[in-house]
């Protein structure tokens, strides 16, 4: 703790010197004697202090990154001072990714507030990716690309841990899902494919409740829970599912044909997303049935089946 200053910029040392890996190793070694603090009380105190400090660092870094981007969002020509601030601050986002990728820190770091920050970051990424904000001229193409990549990787890590998504489902749906569906239509094929893969993973979690609630058995359970005072919890789940369907319907399904007709390999990942979305949600199936998506899908399949010209 004494060699990790309170300045967020020093957090980059966490990744550069694989401090996280050593923390995980020390915690595993300490576990057998955890029941006897007298044997390693000082070790536990040091580890807990360092874990607490690094856990508190993540939201501070996120806020610093958001603040730096907030000052230049929508601007074509950031000032020299703003450019210097961005160059110092944006690379520290990799620390948040490093911590989220660790099983030691992940559950400690992910909160509703952090998810709201991630949603704000994705909205700024939309502005940068669409050239509404000319970030490349301020920090260079390499830093700008790394910012987008790191931001998307943060969401990818979250999507791979379904327990966290389920626990904070409302925050994910309200803050993260809307900008993510917008980024699926990125002009950059790599980013579009990346986002489509993340959405496929999220769909398996966010839409599974929709299918559960649609069965007679679960409707009976829901009525029972409401009668026993569980209405608040279930209404929250219902609102979340309704919001998921609304976001997918307005932001994704209404423009699905654009993705199906996009450059390769985007259509392949769109079809995979379609499978994920329909696997658990009968309501999504109904929306697709009454849209123009299926004819385009069948047309795409027929094109793929055509033999190459001799």
PDB file of C-alpha atoms in Angstrom, residues 89-232:
ATOM      1  CA  UNK A  89      -5.852  10.226 -18.237  1.00  0.00           C
ATOM      2  CA  UNK A  90      -7.194   7.961 -20.997  1.00  0.00           C
ATOM      3  CA  UNK A  91      -4.459   5.279 -20.757  1.00  0.00           C
ATOM      4  CA  UNK A  92      -5.349   4.706 -17.088  1.00  0.00           C
ATOM      5  CA  UNK A  93      -8.618   3.088 -18.196  1.00  0.00           C
ATOM      6  CA  UNK A  94      -6.621  -0.100 -18.754  1.00  0.00           C
ATOM      7  CA  UNK A  95      -6.324  -0.382 -14.960  1.00  0.00           C
ATOM      8  CA  UNK A  96     -10.105  -0.750 -14.638  1.00  0.00           C
ATOM      9  CA  UNK A  97     -10.052  -3.533 -17.239  1.00  0.00           C
ATOM     10  CA  UNK A  98      -7.194  -5.249 -15.408  1.00  0.00           C
ATOM     11  CA  UNK A  99      -9.076  -5.153 -12.106  1.00  0.00           C
ATOM     12  CA  UNK A 100     -12.371  -6.296 -13.630  1.00  0.00           C
ATOM     13  CA  UNK A 101     -10.564  -9.231 -15.224  1.00  0.00           C
ATOM     14  CA  UNK A 102      -9.445 -10.420 -11.787  1.00  0.00           C
ATOM     15  CA  UNK A 103     -11.665 -12.715  -9.755  1.00  0.00           C
ATOM     16  CA  UNK A 104     -10.330 -11.037  -6.621  1.00  0.00           C
ATOM     17  CA  UNK A 105     -11.477  -7.544  -7.560  1.00  0.00           C
ATOM     18  CA  UNK A 106     -14.417  -8.084  -9.931  1.00  0.00           C
ATOM     19  CA  UNK A 107     -17.193  -8.584  -7.392  1.00  0.00           C
ATOM     20  CA  UNK A 108     -15.770  -5.811  -5.190  1.00  0.00           C
ATOM     21  CA  UNK A 109     -15.650  -3.263  -8.009  1.00  0.00           C
ATOM     22  CA  UNK A 110     -18.884  -3.825  -9.905  1.00  0.00           C
ATOM     23  CA  UNK A 111     -21.628  -1.619  -8.486  1.00  0.00           C
ATOM     24  CA  UNK A 112     -24.624   0.196  -9.879  1.00  0.00           C
ATOM     25  CA  UNK A 113     -22.592   3.411  -9.889  1.00  0.00           C
ATOM     26  CA  UNK A 114     -19.764   1.811 -11.894  1.00  0.00           C
ATOM     27  CA  UNK A 115     -22.227   0.457 -14.462  1.00  0.00           C
ATOM     28  CA  UNK A 116     -23.690   3.942 -14.877  1.00  0.00           C
ATOM     29  CA  UNK A 117     -20.154   5.231 -15.450  1.00  0.00           C
ATOM     30  CA  UNK A 118     -19.561   2.526 -18.070  1.00  0.00           C
ATOM     31  CA  UNK A 119     -22.790   3.535 -19.814  1.00  0.00           C
ATOM     32  CA  UNK A 120     -21.636   7.171 -19.900  1.00  0.00           C
ATOM     33  CA  UNK A 121     -18.284   6.070 -21.297  1.00  0.00           C
ATOM     34  CA  UNK A 122     -19.986   4.135 -24.100  1.00  0.00           C
ATOM     35  CA  UNK A 123     -22.047   7.207 -24.982  1.00  0.00           C
ATOM     36  CA  UNK A 124     -18.830   9.200 -25.299  1.00  0.00           C
ATOM     37  CA  UNK A 125     -17.365   6.413 -27.433  1.00  0.00           C
ATOM     38  CA  UNK A 126     -20.337   6.806 -29.797  1.00  0.00           C
ATOM     39  CA  UNK A 127     -19.467  10.474 -30.204  1.00  0.00           C
ATOM     40  CA  UNK A 128     -15.801   9.662 -30.844  1.00  0.00           C
ATOM     41  CA  UNK A 129     -16.515   6.754 -33.195  1.00  0.00           C
ATOM     42  CA  UNK A 130     -18.932   8.846 -35.259  1.00  0.00           C
ATOM     43  CA  UNK A 131     -16.353  11.665 -35.528  1.00  0.00           C
ATOM     44  CA  UNK A 132     -18.661  14.071 -33.726  1.00  0.00           C
ATOM     45  CA  UNK A 133     -15.750  14.463 -31.319  1.00  0.00           C
ATOM     46  CA  UNK A 134     -12.355  14.690 -32.988  1.00  0.00           C
ATOM     47  CA  UNK A 135     -10.337  12.845 -30.363  1.00  0.00           C
ATOM     48  CA  UNK A 136      -7.659  11.559 -32.757  1.00  0.00           C
ATOM     49  CA  UNK A 137      -6.337  15.049 -33.402  1.00  0.00           C
ATOM     50  CA  UNK A 138      -5.979  15.618 -29.664  1.00  0.00           C
ATOM     51  CA  UNK A 139      -4.360  12.361 -28.534  1.00  0.00           C
ATOM     52  CA  UNK A 140      -3.403  10.505 -31.719  1.00  0.00           C
ATOM     53  CA  UNK A 141      -5.044   7.592 -33.488  1.00  0.00           C
ATOM     54  CA  UNK A 142      -3.334   4.945 -31.330  1.00  0.00           C
ATOM     55  CA  UNK A 143      -4.635   6.268 -27.985  1.00  0.00           C
ATOM     56  CA  UNK A 144      -8.075   6.879 -29.483  1.00  0.00           C
ATOM     57  CA  UNK A 145      -8.301   3.313 -30.812  1.00  0.00           C
ATOM     58  CA  UNK A 146      -7.036   1.896 -27.516  1.00  0.00           C
ATOM     59  CA  UNK A 147      -9.727   3.841 -25.646  1.00  0.00           C
ATOM     60  CA  UNK A 148     -12.460   2.267 -27.775  1.00  0.00           C
ATOM     61  CA  UNK A 149     -10.928  -1.186 -27.518  1.00  0.00           C
ATOM     62  CA  UNK A 150     -10.514  -1.011 -23.733  1.00  0.00           C
ATOM     63  CA  UNK A 151     -14.046   0.326 -23.242  1.00  0.00           C
ATOM     64  CA  UNK A 152     -15.550  -2.530 -25.253  1.00  0.00           C
ATOM     65  CA  UNK A 153     -13.358  -5.083 -23.472  1.00  0.00           C
ATOM     66  CA  UNK A 154     -14.677  -3.837 -20.121  1.00  0.00           C
ATOM     67  CA  UNK A 155     -18.230  -4.571 -21.277  1.00  0.00           C
ATOM     68  CA  UNK A 156     -17.120  -7.921 -22.660  1.00  0.00           C
ATOM     69  CA  UNK A 157     -15.717  -8.946 -19.260  1.00  0.00           C
ATOM     70  CA  UNK A 158     -19.000  -8.036 -17.599  1.00  0.00           C
ATOM     71  CA  UNK A 159     -21.012  -9.984 -20.184  1.00  0.00           C
ATOM     72  CA  UNK A 160     -19.031 -13.143 -19.405  1.00  0.00           C
ATOM     73  CA  UNK A 161     -20.070 -13.150 -15.751  1.00  0.00           C
ATOM     74  CA  UNK A 162     -23.786 -13.785 -15.741  1.00  0.00           C
ATOM     75  CA  UNK A 163     -24.166 -13.584 -11.961  1.00  0.00           C
ATOM     76  CA  UNK A 164     -23.066  -9.954 -11.965  1.00  0.00           C
ATOM     77  CA  UNK A 165     -25.356  -9.103 -14.871  1.00  0.00           C
ATOM     78  CA  UNK A 166     -28.323 -10.722 -13.146  1.00  0.00           C
ATOM     79  CA  UNK A 167     -27.601  -8.957  -9.852  1.00  0.00           C
ATOM     80  CA  UNK A 168     -27.396  -5.538 -11.514  1.00  0.00           C
ATOM     81  CA  UNK A 169     -29.793  -6.227 -14.368  1.00  0.00           C
ATOM     82  CA  UNK A 170     -31.695  -2.930 -14.141  1.00  0.00           C
ATOM     83  CA  UNK A 171     -28.478  -0.888 -14.218  1.00  0.00           C
ATOM     84  CA  UNK A 172     -27.156  -2.876 -17.172  1.00  0.00           C
ATOM     85  CA  UNK A 173     -30.400  -2.435 -19.107  1.00  0.00           C
ATOM     86  CA  UNK A 174     -30.788   1.260 -18.335  1.00  0.00           C
ATOM     87  CA  UNK A 175     -27.169   2.433 -18.640  1.00  0.00           C
ATOM     88  CA  UNK A 176     -25.165  -0.036 -20.738  1.00  0.00           C
ATOM     89  CA  UNK A 177     -27.535  -1.687 -23.210  1.00  0.00           C
ATOM     90  CA  UNK A 178     -28.783   1.415 -25.151  1.00  0.00           C
ATOM     91  CA  UNK A 179     -25.339   2.772 -26.172  1.00  0.00           C
ATOM     92  CA  UNK A 180     -24.116  -0.756 -26.833  1.00  0.00           C
ATOM     93  CA  UNK A 181     -26.892  -1.430 -29.353  1.00  0.00           C
ATOM     94  CA  UNK A 182     -25.984   1.840 -31.078  1.00  0.00           C
ATOM     95  CA  UNK A 183     -22.337   0.774 -31.361  1.00  0.00           C
ATOM     96  CA  UNK A 184     -23.450  -2.418 -33.119  1.00  0.00           C
ATOM     97  CA  UNK A 185     -23.948  -0.209 -36.189  1.00  0.00           C
ATOM     98  CA  UNK A 186     -20.387   1.115 -36.104  1.00  0.00           C
ATOM     99  CA  UNK A 187     -18.794   1.813 -39.471  1.00  0.00           C
ATOM    100  CA  UNK A 188     -15.750  -0.047 -38.184  1.00  0.00           C
ATOM    101  CA  UNK A 189     -16.304  -3.743 -38.945  1.00  0.00           C
ATOM    102  CA  UNK A 190     -14.086  -4.850 -36.050  1.00  0.00           C
ATOM    103  CA  UNK A 191     -16.040  -2.831 -33.481  1.00  0.00           C
ATOM    104  CA  UNK A 192     -19.382  -3.905 -34.922  1.00  0.00           C
ATOM    105  CA  UNK A 193     -18.461  -7.595 -34.712  1.00  0.00           C
ATOM    106  CA  UNK A 194     -17.096  -7.137 -31.187  1.00  0.00           C
ATOM    107  CA  UNK A 195     -20.318  -5.501 -29.984  1.00  0.00           C
ATOM    108  CA  UNK A 196     -22.517  -8.106 -31.680  1.00  0.00           C
ATOM    109  CA  UNK A 197     -20.666 -10.853 -29.822  1.00  0.00           C
ATOM    110  CA  UNK A 198     -21.133  -9.045 -26.518  1.00  0.00           C
ATOM    111  CA  UNK A 199     -24.831  -8.503 -27.225  1.00  0.00           C
ATOM    112  CA  UNK A 200     -25.217 -12.210 -27.978  1.00  0.00           C
ATOM    113  CA  UNK A 201     -23.817 -13.014 -24.553  1.00  0.00           C
ATOM    114  CA  UNK A 202     -25.934 -10.410 -22.791  1.00  0.00           C
ATOM    115  CA  UNK A 203     -29.093 -11.597 -24.551  1.00  0.00           C
ATOM    116  CA  UNK A 204     -28.736 -15.029 -22.977  1.00  0.00           C
ATOM    117  CA  UNK A 205     -28.942 -13.392 -19.550  1.00  0.00           C
ATOM    118  CA  UNK A 206     -31.235 -10.414 -20.049  1.00  0.00           C
ATOM    119  CA  UNK A 207     -33.924 -12.242 -22.018  1.00  0.00           C
ATOM    120  CA  UNK A 208     -34.071 -15.478 -20.056  1.00  0.00           C
ATOM    121  CA  UNK A 209     -36.395 -13.872 -17.475  1.00  0.00           C
ATOM    122  CA  UNK A 210     -38.799 -12.967 -20.244  1.00  0.00           C
ATOM    123  CA  UNK A 211     -39.284 -16.618 -21.137  1.00  0.00           C
ATOM    124  CA  UNK A 212     -39.616 -17.661 -17.501  1.00  0.00           C
ATOM    125  CA  UNK A 213     -42.315 -15.086 -16.860  1.00  0.00           C
ATOM    126  CA  UNK A 214     -44.265 -16.155 -19.950  1.00  0.00           C
ATOM    127  CA  UNK A 215     -45.124 -19.643 -18.674  1.00  0.00           C
ATOM    128  CA  UNK A 216     -48.326 -20.440 -16.791  1.00  0.00           C
ATOM    129  CA  UNK A 217     -46.379 -21.992 -13.948  1.00  0.00           C
ATOM    130  CA  UNK A 218     -44.263 -18.917 -13.390  1.00  0.00           C
ATOM    131  CA  UNK A 219     -47.276 -16.639 -13.705  1.00  0.00           C
ATOM    132  CA  UNK A 220     -48.822 -18.580 -10.831  1.00  0.00           C
ATOM    133  CA  UNK A 221     -45.605 -18.196  -8.866  1.00  0.00           C
ATOM    134  CA  UNK A 222     -45.569 -14.487  -9.566  1.00  0.00           C
ATOM    135  CA  UNK A 223     -49.128 -14.128  -8.261  1.00  0.00           C
ATOM    136  CA  UNK A 224     -48.116 -16.047  -5.149  1.00  0.00           C
ATOM    137  CA  UNK A 225     -45.126 -13.820  -4.561  1.00  0.00           C
ATOM    138  CA  UNK A 226     -47.223 -10.709  -4.931  1.00  0.00           C
ATOM    139  CA  UNK A 227     -49.667 -12.108  -2.375  1.00  0.00           C
ATOM    140  CA  UNK A 228     -46.795 -12.719   0.065  1.00  0.00           C
ATOM    141  CA  UNK A 229     -45.258  -9.303  -0.335  1.00  0.00           C
ATOM    142  CA  UNK A 230     -42.809  -9.995  -3.173  1.00  0.00           C
ATOM    143  CA  UNK A 231     -44.418  -7.563  -5.590  1.00  0.00           C
ATOM    144  CA  UNK A 232     -41.661  -4.958  -5.432  1.00  0.00           C
TER     145      UNK A 232
END
